[in-house]
Amino acid sequence: MFKRFEQRYGVDLGTSNTLIYQHGQGIVLAEPSVVAIRRDTGELQAFGEEAYAMIGRTPANIEVMYPLKDGVVANFDIASAMLKHFIGKIQGRASWFGSSQVFVSVRCGMTNVQKRAVEEMVVHKKVKKLTTVEEPLAAAIGAGLPVADPIGSMVVDIGGGTSQVALIALGGIVVSQYIPVGGMSLDQDIIEYVKRTYNLVIGERTAEEIKKNMASAIWPEAEVRMDVRGNDLVEGLPKTISITALEIYEILNHFTIAIVESVRRTMEQCPPELAGDVMEQGILLCGGGALLYGLDQRLQSELGVPVLVAEQPMECIAQGAGKMLGYKAERAASAGSARKSSYPPEANDVLEQAGANS
């Protein structure tokens, strides 16, 4: 009789952002995966948006950090506290995941030790059932691709810490490639370039603003400029410079080339029949990096394959976990009644491939 009160969550625990999907309500939280901590006492000061606002503006005794790095848990205790705080915001109390079913996304190519760290971070909080699902598979489900069918679907997921390319068919990943670069590494490239070229020190948030406003995967059509403020390394005083879109294009071009080469390597390894499906169906871009201007055009030009950007690229993984939760709930409800599930029988393959871990 208490089963109706059981909570179900889909968690996209990303390097730069965390999104949580609650069954029946949709995405209920989307915040940066950032924590502010006091160096002297170890006390956690702020999480998410509040901590993100502190980046580059903290006194010496407060450190702002990302507890996940390259898609894996870098600091177990702080990551666990951050996730607990996010769930507390959703539920209005610090009851955490008790008696809940949770789908957590993990990146492709994780070692068993790295995957176990994610599982234990959630399980030790008394979750009733945990299922891990690989991020490209969840993204494909969230974008509405026919992953359970005998049709090849290719997904390029560009996150904050890592990028992944995966070919999916019959509910599982056939072949995949993992690239240890993402949106946050592009910010660092911009910081290093400005420091080396202009002797100017800028912060992470300034670099991110430059990326959002000027970054392009294709040759800039106009000579767009942006004023950038920082500290002069020579004089030690505030200084303003003007940087062009062409400079940013050249800084980030290596990243675009790496994505193109990763897709090529994936295509080389996939079976011929599935390669034909990709040529017909195209490639789906998702993740925050999919918003890079002209990336779809660049990939289509370089690869000769249609490329589409997901409708909500940053929400695909969380939405996919939510759809899997919805199917699981309906399957359980229909098992004890004559009611027929609205989900296709092939969806069993998706859940089986996800690898349930109690």
mmCIF file of C-alpha atoms in Angstrom:
data_model
loop_
_atom_site.group_PDB
_atom_site.id
_atom_site.type_symbol
_atom_site.label_atom_id
_atom_site.label_comp_id
_atom_site.label_asym_id
_atom_site.label_seq_id
_atom_site.Cartn_x
_atom_site.Cartn_y
_atom_site.Cartn_z
ATOM 1 C CA MET A 1 0.000 0.000 0.000
ATOM 2 C CA PHE A 2 2.975 2.317 0.433
ATOM 3 C CA LYS A 3 4.294 1.732 -3.069
ATOM 4 C CA ARG A 4 2.340 4.680 -4.437
ATOM 5 C CA PHE A 5 4.423 7.014 -2.257
ATOM 6 C CA GLU A 6 7.701 5.688 -3.626
ATOM 7 C CA GLN A 7 9.769 8.388 -5.324
ATOM 8 C CA ARG A 8 11.508 7.830 -8.654
ATOM 9 C CA TYR A 9 14.340 10.005 -9.906
ATOM 10 C CA GLY A 10 16.521 10.229 -12.983
ATOM 11 C CA VAL A 11 19.852 11.927 -12.292
ATOM 12 C CA ASP A 12 22.209 13.416 -14.870
ATOM 13 C CA LEU A 13 25.255 13.918 -12.673
ATOM 14 C CA GLY A 14 27.461 15.956 -14.976
ATOM 15 C CA THR A 15 30.868 17.544 -14.494
ATOM 16 C CA SER A 16 29.517 21.072 -14.944
ATOM 17 C CA ASN A 17 25.755 20.687 -14.351
ATOM 18 C CA THR A 18 23.401 18.365 -12.463
ATOM 19 C CA LEU A 19 19.858 17.761 -13.691
ATOM 20 C CA ILE A 20 17.259 15.723 -11.808
ATOM 21 C CA TYR A 21 14.064 14.315 -13.288
ATOM 22 C CA GLN A 22 11.237 13.330 -10.943
ATOM 23 C CA HIS A 23 8.698 10.824 -12.211
ATOM 24 C CA GLY A 24 5.381 12.517 -12.878
ATOM 25 C CA GLN A 25 6.800 16.046 -12.726
ATOM 26 C CA GLY A 26 9.614 16.246 -15.274
ATOM 27 C CA ILE A 27 12.903 18.057 -14.681
ATOM 28 C CA VAL A 28 12.679 19.612 -11.233
ATOM 29 C CA LEU A 29 16.277 20.760 -10.778
ATOM 30 C CA ALA A 30 19.047 22.036 -13.054
ATOM 31 C CA GLU A 31 22.023 23.604 -11.270
ATOM 32 C CA PRO A 32 25.800 23.818 -11.694
ATOM 33 C CA SER A 33 27.753 20.944 -10.088
ATOM 34 C CA VAL A 34 29.668 23.392 -7.898
ATOM 35 C CA VAL A 35 30.374 23.507 -4.155
ATOM 36 C CA ALA A 36 31.940 26.253 -2.019
ATOM 37 C CA ILE A 37 33.915 25.005 0.987
ATOM 38 C CA ARG A 38 35.831 26.723 3.817
ATOM 39 C CA ARG A 39 39.509 25.771 3.714
ATOM 40 C CA ASP A 40 40.076 26.164 7.459
ATOM 41 C CA THR A 41 37.107 24.171 8.824
ATOM 42 C CA GLY A 42 36.018 22.064 5.853
ATOM 43 C CA GLU A 43 32.476 23.428 6.246
ATOM 44 C CA LEU A 44 30.379 23.426 3.076
ATOM 45 C CA GLN A 45 29.217 26.987 2.425
ATOM 46 C CA ALA A 46 27.112 26.832 -0.731
ATOM 47 C CA PHE A 47 25.955 24.560 -3.553
ATOM 48 C CA GLY A 48 24.810 24.926 -7.139
ATOM 49 C CA GLU A 49 23.825 28.380 -8.386
ATOM 50 C CA GLU A 50 24.852 30.043 -5.134
ATOM 51 C CA ALA A 51 28.328 28.501 -5.260
ATOM 52 C CA TYR A 52 28.696 29.226 -8.983
ATOM 53 C CA ALA A 53 28.093 32.926 -8.313
ATOM 54 C CA MET A 54 31.142 32.843 -5.993
ATOM 55 C CA ILE A 55 33.628 31.703 -8.653
ATOM 56 C CA GLY A 56 36.476 34.208 -8.832
ATOM 57 C CA ARG A 57 35.007 36.314 -6.040
ATOM 58 C CA THR A 58 35.867 34.416 -2.844
ATOM 59 C CA PRO A 59 38.222 35.339 0.020
ATOM 60 C CA ALA A 60 41.316 33.205 0.619
ATOM 61 C CA ASN A 61 39.617 30.879 3.121
ATOM 62 C CA ILE A 62 36.841 29.784 0.736
ATOM 63 C CA GLU A 63 37.419 27.456 -2.203
ATOM 64 C CA VAL A 64 34.930 26.847 -5.000
ATOM 65 C CA MET A 65 35.292 23.406 -6.554
ATOM 66 C CA TYR A 66 33.706 20.901 -8.922
ATOM 67 C CA PRO A 67 33.433 17.547 -7.070
ATOM 68 C CA LEU A 68 33.244 15.684 -10.395
ATOM 69 C CA LYS A 69 36.006 15.686 -12.969
ATOM 70 C CA ASP A 70 35.927 14.235 -16.485
ATOM 71 C CA GLY A 71 32.546 12.669 -15.752
ATOM 72 C CA VAL A 72 33.699 10.714 -12.673
ATOM 73 C CA VAL A 73 33.563 11.392 -8.926
ATOM 74 C CA ALA A 74 36.720 13.252 -7.859
ATOM 75 C CA ASN A 75 35.642 13.919 -4.254
ATOM 76 C CA PHE A 76 33.201 11.341 -2.898
ATOM 77 C CA ASP A 77 32.106 13.148 0.289
ATOM 78 C CA ILE A 78 31.572 16.546 -1.313
ATOM 79 C CA ALA A 79 29.755 15.087 -4.336
ATOM 80 C CA SER A 80 27.473 13.129 -2.000
ATOM 81 C CA ALA A 81 26.744 16.245 0.077
ATOM 82 C CA MET A 82 25.982 18.226 -3.080
ATOM 83 C CA LEU A 83 23.521 15.628 -4.363
ATOM 84 C CA LYS A 84 21.901 15.391 -0.932
ATOM 85 C CA HIS A 85 21.445 19.174 -0.922
ATOM 86 C CA PHE A 86 19.831 19.117 -4.377
ATOM 87 C CA ILE A 87 17.365 16.409 -3.365
ATOM 88 C CA GLY A 88 16.601 18.329 -0.173
ATOM 89 C CA LYS A 89 15.640 21.329 -2.320
ATOM 90 C CA ILE A 90 13.268 19.186 -4.353
ATOM 91 C CA GLN A 91 11.616 17.450 -1.406
ATOM 92 C CA GLY A 92 11.690 20.403 0.954
ATOM 93 C CA ARG A 93 13.419 18.291 3.563
ATOM 94 C CA ALA A 94 16.682 16.359 3.932
ATOM 95 C CA SER A 95 15.103 12.910 3.588
ATOM 96 C CA TRP A 96 17.419 12.123 0.654
ATOM 97 C CA PHE A 97 16.574 9.135 -1.579
ATOM 98 C CA GLY A 98 15.055 6.844 1.087
ATOM 99 C CA SER A 99 12.750 4.201 -0.437
ATOM 100 C CA SER A 100 13.364 5.636 -3.907
ATOM 101 C CA GLN A 101 14.206 4.165 -7.290
ATOM 102 C CA VAL A 102 16.948 6.057 -9.076
ATOM 103 C CA PHE A 103 18.441 6.042 -12.568
ATOM 104 C CA VAL A 104 21.916 7.632 -12.653
ATOM 105 C CA SER A 105 23.757 8.339 -15.896
ATOM 106 C CA VAL A 106 27.429 7.405 -16.257
ATOM 107 C CA ARG A 107 29.801 8.107 -19.114
ATOM 108 C CA CYS A 108 31.017 5.481 -21.558
ATOM 109 C CA GLY A 109 34.373 3.882 -20.859
ATOM 110 C CA MET A 110 34.151 4.092 -17.083
ATOM 111 C CA THR A 111 36.236 1.582 -15.162
ATOM 112 C CA ASN A 112 34.470 -0.660 -12.668
ATOM 113 C CA VAL A 113 36.058 1.299 -9.816
ATOM 114 C CA GLN A 114 34.778 4.626 -11.168
ATOM 115 C CA LYS A 115 31.317 3.210 -11.758
ATOM 116 C CA ARG A 116 31.234 1.704 -8.269
ATOM 117 C CA ALA A 117 32.064 5.115 -6.784
ATOM 118 C CA VAL A 118 28.960 6.590 -8.414
ATOM 119 C CA GLU A 119 26.814 3.661 -7.280
ATOM 120 C CA GLU A 120 28.018 3.763 -3.691
ATOM 121 C CA MET A 121 27.543 7.522 -3.490
ATOM 122 C CA VAL A 122 23.826 6.949 -4.040
ATOM 123 C CA VAL A 123 23.318 3.471 -2.560
ATOM 124 C CA HIS A 124 24.835 4.241 0.848
ATOM 125 C CA LYS A 125 21.973 6.716 1.328
ATOM 126 C CA LYS A 126 19.517 3.767 1.455
ATOM 127 C CA VAL A 127 18.168 3.934 -2.068
ATOM 128 C CA LYS A 128 15.765 1.073 -2.665
ATOM 129 C CA LYS A 129 16.989 0.379 -6.193
ATOM 130 C CA LEU A 130 19.678 1.944 -8.370
ATOM 131 C CA THR A 131 20.141 1.560 -12.101
ATOM 132 C CA THR A 132 23.072 3.055 -13.973
ATOM 133 C CA VAL A 133 22.648 3.904 -17.639
ATOM 134 C CA GLU A 134 25.296 5.124 -20.060
ATOM 135 C CA GLU A 135 24.858 8.755 -20.999
ATOM 136 C CA PRO A 136 24.628 8.393 -24.812
ATOM 137 C CA LEU A 137 21.901 5.753 -24.420
ATOM 138 C CA ALA A 138 19.919 7.961 -22.040
ATOM 139 C CA ALA A 139 20.404 10.944 -24.357
ATOM 140 C CA ALA A 140 19.134 8.970 -27.346
ATOM 141 C CA ILE A 141 16.030 7.898 -25.405
ATOM 142 C CA GLY A 142 15.448 11.461 -24.220
ATOM 143 C CA ALA A 143 15.686 12.761 -27.791
ATOM 144 C CA GLY A 144 13.156 10.205 -28.994
ATOM 145 C CA LEU A 145 15.443 8.077 -31.171
ATOM 146 C CA PRO A 146 14.269 4.503 -31.922
ATOM 147 C CA VAL A 147 16.947 2.910 -29.733
ATOM 148 C CA ALA A 148 15.028 -0.350 -29.180
ATOM 149 C CA ASP A 149 14.656 -1.003 -32.915
ATOM 150 C CA PRO A 150 17.161 -2.784 -35.184
ATOM 151 C CA ILE A 151 18.175 0.612 -36.553
ATOM 152 C CA GLY A 152 21.504 2.331 -35.991
ATOM 153 C CA SER A 153 21.308 5.685 -34.191
ATOM 154 C CA MET A 154 24.441 7.764 -33.633
ATOM 155 C CA VAL A 155 24.691 10.236 -30.750
ATOM 156 C CA VAL A 156 27.427 12.821 -30.102
ATOM 157 C CA ASP A 157 27.166 13.957 -26.476
ATOM 158 C CA ILE A 158 29.382 16.967 -25.670
ATOM 159 C CA GLY A 159 29.365 17.665 -21.956
ATOM 160 C CA GLY A 160 31.264 19.962 -19.632
ATOM 161 C CA GLY A 161 34.088 17.552 -18.850
ATOM 162 C CA THR A 162 33.985 14.917 -21.580
ATOM 163 C CA SER A 163 32.579 14.203 -25.033
ATOM 164 C CA GLN A 164 31.229 10.858 -26.218
ATOM 165 C CA VAL A 165 30.267 9.364 -29.556
ATOM 166 C CA ALA A 166 28.110 6.231 -29.561
ATOM 167 C CA LEU A 167 26.293 4.081 -32.076
ATOM 168 C CA ILE A 168 23.142 2.561 -30.582
ATOM 169 C CA ALA A 169 20.906 -0.288 -31.806
ATOM 170 C CA LEU A 170 18.544 -2.817 -30.192
ATOM 171 C CA GLY A 171 18.657 -1.094 -26.827
ATOM 172 C CA GLY A 172 22.433 -1.093 -26.390
ATOM 173 C CA ILE A 173 25.645 0.648 -27.408
ATOM 174 C CA VAL A 174 27.306 -1.131 -30.342
ATOM 175 C CA VAL A 175 30.492 0.947 -30.443
ATOM 176 C CA SER A 176 31.582 4.140 -28.729
ATOM 177 C CA GLN A 177 34.426 6.644 -28.436
ATOM 178 C CA TYR A 178 35.314 8.766 -25.408
ATOM 179 C CA ILE A 179 37.152 12.114 -25.623
ATOM 180 C CA PRO A 180 38.502 13.670 -22.394
ATOM 181 C CA VAL A 181 37.635 17.234 -23.457
ATOM 182 C CA GLY A 182 34.448 19.256 -23.124
ATOM 183 C CA GLY A 183 33.088 22.729 -22.598
ATOM 184 C CA MET A 184 35.139 23.391 -19.451
ATOM 185 C CA SER A 185 38.417 22.545 -21.192
ATOM 186 C CA LEU A 186 37.535 25.089 -23.879
ATOM 187 C CA ASP A 187 37.252 27.734 -21.154
ATOM 188 C CA GLN A 188 40.779 26.859 -20.011
ATOM 189 C CA ASP A 189 42.071 27.118 -23.582
ATOM 190 C CA ILE A 190 40.656 30.649 -23.824
ATOM 191 C CA ILE A 191 42.213 31.624 -20.468
ATOM 192 C CA GLU A 192 45.636 30.339 -21.557
ATOM 193 C CA TYR A 193 45.444 32.073 -24.948
ATOM 194 C CA VAL A 194 44.546 35.473 -23.477
ATOM 195 C CA LYS A 195 47.314 35.131 -20.889
ATOM 196 C CA ARG A 196 49.927 34.117 -23.457
ATOM 197 C CA THR A 197 48.950 36.616 -26.170
ATOM 198 C CA TYR A 198 47.858 39.678 -24.237
ATOM 199 C CA ASN A 199 49.562 39.196 -20.840
ATOM 200 C CA LEU A 200 46.092 39.414 -19.334
ATOM 201 C CA VAL A 201 44.694 37.165 -16.601
ATOM 202 C CA ILE A 202 40.947 36.448 -16.852
ATOM 203 C CA GLY A 203 38.699 34.209 -14.781
ATOM 204 C CA GLU A 204 36.619 31.150 -15.625
ATOM 205 C CA ARG A 205 33.364 33.069 -15.853
ATOM 206 C CA THR A 206 34.847 35.630 -18.255
ATOM 207 C CA ALA A 207 36.189 32.808 -20.434
ATOM 208 C CA GLU A 208 32.766 31.188 -20.450
ATOM 209 C CA GLU A 209 31.134 34.452 -21.512
ATOM 210 C CA ILE A 210 33.618 34.746 -24.376
ATOM 211 C CA LYS A 211 32.799 31.192 -25.426
ATOM 212 C CA LYS A 212 29.047 31.734 -25.306
ATOM 213 C CA ASN A 213 29.136 35.024 -27.199
ATOM 214 C CA MET A 214 31.857 34.436 -29.790
ATOM 215 C CA ALA A 215 32.755 30.760 -30.167
ATOM 216 C CA SER A 216 32.054 29.209 -33.554
ATOM 217 C CA ALA A 217 32.863 25.896 -35.210
ATOM 218 C CA ILE A 218 32.780 27.487 -38.661
ATOM 219 C CA TRP A 219 34.758 30.417 -40.086
ATOM 220 C CA PRO A 220 33.284 33.666 -38.713
ATOM 221 C CA GLU A 221 31.479 35.632 -41.409
ATOM 222 C CA ALA A 222 31.956 39.038 -39.796
ATOM 223 C CA GLU A 223 34.777 40.650 -37.828
ATOM 224 C CA VAL A 224 33.009 40.515 -34.455
ATOM 225 C CA ARG A 225 34.881 41.906 -31.445
ATOM 226 C CA MET A 226 34.361 41.732 -27.707
ATOM 227 C CA ASP A 227 35.907 43.782 -24.920
ATOM 228 C CA VAL A 228 37.531 41.628 -22.246
ATOM 229 C CA ARG A 229 38.614 42.856 -18.818
ATOM 230 C CA GLY A 230 41.229 41.336 -16.563
ATOM 231 C CA ASN A 231 44.503 41.940 -14.695
ATOM 232 C CA ASP A 232 47.600 43.027 -16.609
ATOM 233 C CA LEU A 233 50.497 40.665 -15.817
ATOM 234 C CA VAL A 234 53.100 43.383 -16.451
ATOM 235 C CA GLU A 235 51.654 46.338 -14.532
ATOM 236 C CA GLY A 236 49.380 44.418 -12.166
ATOM 237 C CA LEU A 237 46.471 46.776 -12.908
ATOM 238 C CA PRO A 238 43.029 46.237 -14.460
ATOM 239 C CA LYS A 239 43.115 46.339 -18.243
ATOM 240 C CA THR A 240 40.687 45.986 -21.157
ATOM 241 C CA ILE A 241 41.519 44.363 -24.481
ATOM 242 C CA SER A 242 39.513 43.650 -27.625
ATOM 243 C CA ILE A 243 39.423 40.067 -28.891
ATOM 244 C CA THR A 244 38.033 38.900 -32.245
ATOM 245 C CA ALA A 245 35.778 35.989 -33.181
ATOM 246 C CA LEU A 246 38.485 34.736 -35.562
ATOM 247 C CA GLU A 247 40.900 34.331 -32.645
ATOM 248 C CA ILE A 248 38.334 32.304 -30.696
ATOM 249 C CA TYR A 249 37.657 30.151 -33.768
ATOM 250 C CA GLU A 250 41.362 29.319 -34.069
ATOM 251 C CA ILE A 251 41.625 28.553 -30.337
ATOM 252 C CA LEU A 252 38.717 26.098 -30.400
ATOM 253 C CA ASN A 253 39.309 24.579 -33.838
ATOM 254 C CA HIS A 254 41.349 21.698 -32.376
ATOM 255 C CA PHE A 255 38.286 20.678 -30.343
ATOM 256 C CA THR A 256 36.053 20.567 -33.418
ATOM 257 C CA ILE A 257 38.669 18.503 -35.268
ATOM 258 C CA ALA A 258 38.806 16.054 -32.333
ATOM 259 C CA ILE A 259 35.009 15.595 -32.479
ATOM 260 C CA VAL A 260 35.125 14.990 -36.241
ATOM 261 C CA GLU A 261 37.919 12.419 -35.910
ATOM 262 C CA SER A 262 36.116 10.645 -33.075
ATOM 263 C CA VAL A 263 32.972 10.295 -35.185
ATOM 264 C CA ARG A 264 35.080 8.963 -38.076
ATOM 265 C CA ARG A 265 36.713 6.335 -35.836
ATOM 266 C CA THR A 266 33.301 5.274 -34.568
ATOM 267 C CA MET A 267 31.960 4.941 -38.111
ATOM 268 C CA GLU A 268 34.981 2.843 -39.102
ATOM 269 C CA GLN A 269 34.217 0.349 -36.325
ATOM 270 C CA CYS A 270 30.470 0.015 -36.855
ATOM 271 C CA PRO A 271 28.882 -2.793 -38.920
ATOM 272 C CA PRO A 272 28.112 -1.849 -42.549
ATOM 273 C CA GLU A 273 24.330 -2.195 -42.143
ATOM 274 C CA LEU A 274 24.312 0.215 -39.206
ATOM 275 C CA ALA A 275 26.578 2.624 -41.077
ATOM 276 C CA GLY A 276 23.926 2.766 -43.778
ATOM 277 C CA ASP A 277 21.317 3.608 -41.123
ATOM 278 C CA VAL A 278 23.448 6.503 -39.887
ATOM 279 C CA MET A 279 23.773 7.864 -43.421
ATOM 280 C CA GLU A 280 19.984 7.795 -43.698
ATOM 281 C CA GLN A 281 18.979 8.833 -40.155
ATOM 282 C CA GLY A 282 21.807 11.265 -39.466
ATOM 283 C CA ILE A 283 23.768 12.098 -36.299
ATOM 284 C CA LEU A 284 22.232 13.660 -33.188
ATOM 285 C CA LEU A 285 24.133 16.327 -31.234
ATOM 286 C CA CYS A 286 23.301 16.751 -27.549
ATOM 287 C CA GLY A 287 24.885 18.127 -24.386
ATOM 288 C CA GLY A 288 25.820 21.747 -23.724
ATOM 289 C CA GLY A 289 28.553 21.648 -26.385
ATOM 290 C CA ALA A 290 25.910 21.023 -29.060
ATOM 291 C CA LEU A 291 25.036 24.728 -28.683
ATOM 292 C CA LEU A 292 28.414 25.721 -30.174
ATOM 293 C CA TYR A 293 27.501 27.848 -33.168
ATOM 294 C CA GLY A 294 27.905 26.088 -36.515
ATOM 295 C CA LEU A 295 28.988 22.738 -35.062
ATOM 296 C CA ASP A 296 26.224 20.855 -36.876
ATOM 297 C CA GLN A 297 27.190 22.532 -40.167
ATOM 298 C CA ARG A 298 30.879 21.753 -39.651
ATOM 299 C CA LEU A 299 30.273 18.077 -38.897
ATOM 300 C CA GLN A 300 27.895 17.688 -41.826
ATOM 301 C CA SER A 301 30.408 19.299 -44.174
ATOM 302 C CA GLU A 302 33.345 17.212 -42.922
ATOM 303 C CA LEU A 303 31.527 13.866 -42.681
ATOM 304 C CA GLY A 304 28.927 14.064 -45.442
ATOM 305 C CA VAL A 305 26.236 12.833 -43.029
ATOM 306 C CA PRO A 306 23.109 14.761 -41.928
ATOM 307 C CA VAL A 307 23.594 16.257 -38.445
ATOM 308 C CA LEU A 308 20.770 17.408 -36.170
ATOM 309 C CA VAL A 309 20.832 19.260 -32.851
ATOM 310 C CA ALA A 310 18.468 17.930 -30.167
ATOM 311 C CA GLU A 311 15.534 20.179 -29.288
ATOM 312 C CA GLN A 312 16.717 20.501 -25.661
ATOM 313 C CA PRO A 313 20.343 19.327 -25.880
ATOM 314 C CA MET A 314 21.235 19.923 -22.224
ATOM 315 C CA GLU A 315 18.172 18.030 -20.958
ATOM 316 C CA CYS A 316 18.352 14.917 -23.141
ATOM 317 C CA ILE A 317 20.093 12.661 -20.605
ATOM 318 C CA ALA A 318 17.787 13.566 -17.717
ATOM 319 C CA GLN A 319 14.748 13.255 -19.986
ATOM 320 C CA GLY A 320 15.937 9.837 -21.130
ATOM 321 C CA ALA A 321 16.316 8.628 -17.553
ATOM 322 C CA GLY A 322 12.802 9.950 -16.901
ATOM 323 C CA LYS A 323 11.359 8.011 -19.826
ATOM 324 C CA MET A 324 12.994 4.833 -18.545
ATOM 325 C CA LEU A 325 11.502 5.501 -15.113
ATOM 326 C CA GLY A 326 8.089 6.005 -16.693
ATOM 327 C CA TYR A 327 8.319 2.745 -18.612
ATOM 328 C CA LYS A 328 9.494 0.848 -15.540
ATOM 329 C CA ALA A 329 6.590 2.182 -13.460
ATOM 330 C CA GLU A 330 4.024 1.350 -16.129
ATOM 331 C CA ARG A 331 5.457 -2.116 -16.673
ATOM 332 C CA ALA A 332 5.196 -2.822 -12.941
ATOM 333 C CA ALA A 333 1.616 -1.533 -12.811
ATOM 334 C CA SER A 334 0.505 -3.528 -15.851
ATOM 335 C CA ALA A 335 2.134 -6.731 -14.589
ATOM 336 C CA GLY A 336 -0.549 -7.223 -11.942
ATOM 337 C CA SER A 337 -3.527 -6.245 -14.077
ATOM 338 C CA ALA A 338 -5.082 -6.842 -17.451
ATOM 339 C CA ARG A 339 -4.128 -3.334 -18.551
ATOM 340 C CA LYS A 340 -1.757 -3.284 -21.490
ATOM 341 C CA SER A 341 1.362 -1.157 -21.263
ATOM 342 C CA SER A 342 1.587 1.696 -23.772
ATOM 343 C CA TYR A 343 5.329 1.119 -24.095
ATOM 344 C CA PRO A 344 6.620 -1.206 -26.829
ATOM 345 C CA PRO A 345 7.759 -4.717 -25.809
ATOM 346 C CA GLU A 346 11.199 -3.898 -27.230
ATOM 347 C CA ALA A 347 11.701 -1.410 -24.401
ATOM 348 C CA ASN A 348 12.615 -4.423 -22.263
ATOM 349 C CA ASP A 349 15.885 -4.489 -24.202
ATOM 350 C CA VAL A 350 16.702 -0.957 -23.129
ATOM 351 C CA LEU A 351 16.233 -1.683 -19.432
ATOM 352 C CA GLU A 352 18.152 -4.940 -19.662
ATOM 353 C CA GLN A 353 21.059 -3.273 -21.422
ATOM 354 C CA ALA A 354 21.109 -0.501 -18.812
ATOM 355 C CA GLY A 355 22.187 -3.064 -16.227
ATOM 356 C CA ALA A 356 20.085 -2.853 -13.066
ATOM 357 C CA ASN A 357 22.022 -2.862 -9.781
ATOM 358 C CA SER A 358 20.063 -3.354 -6.618
#
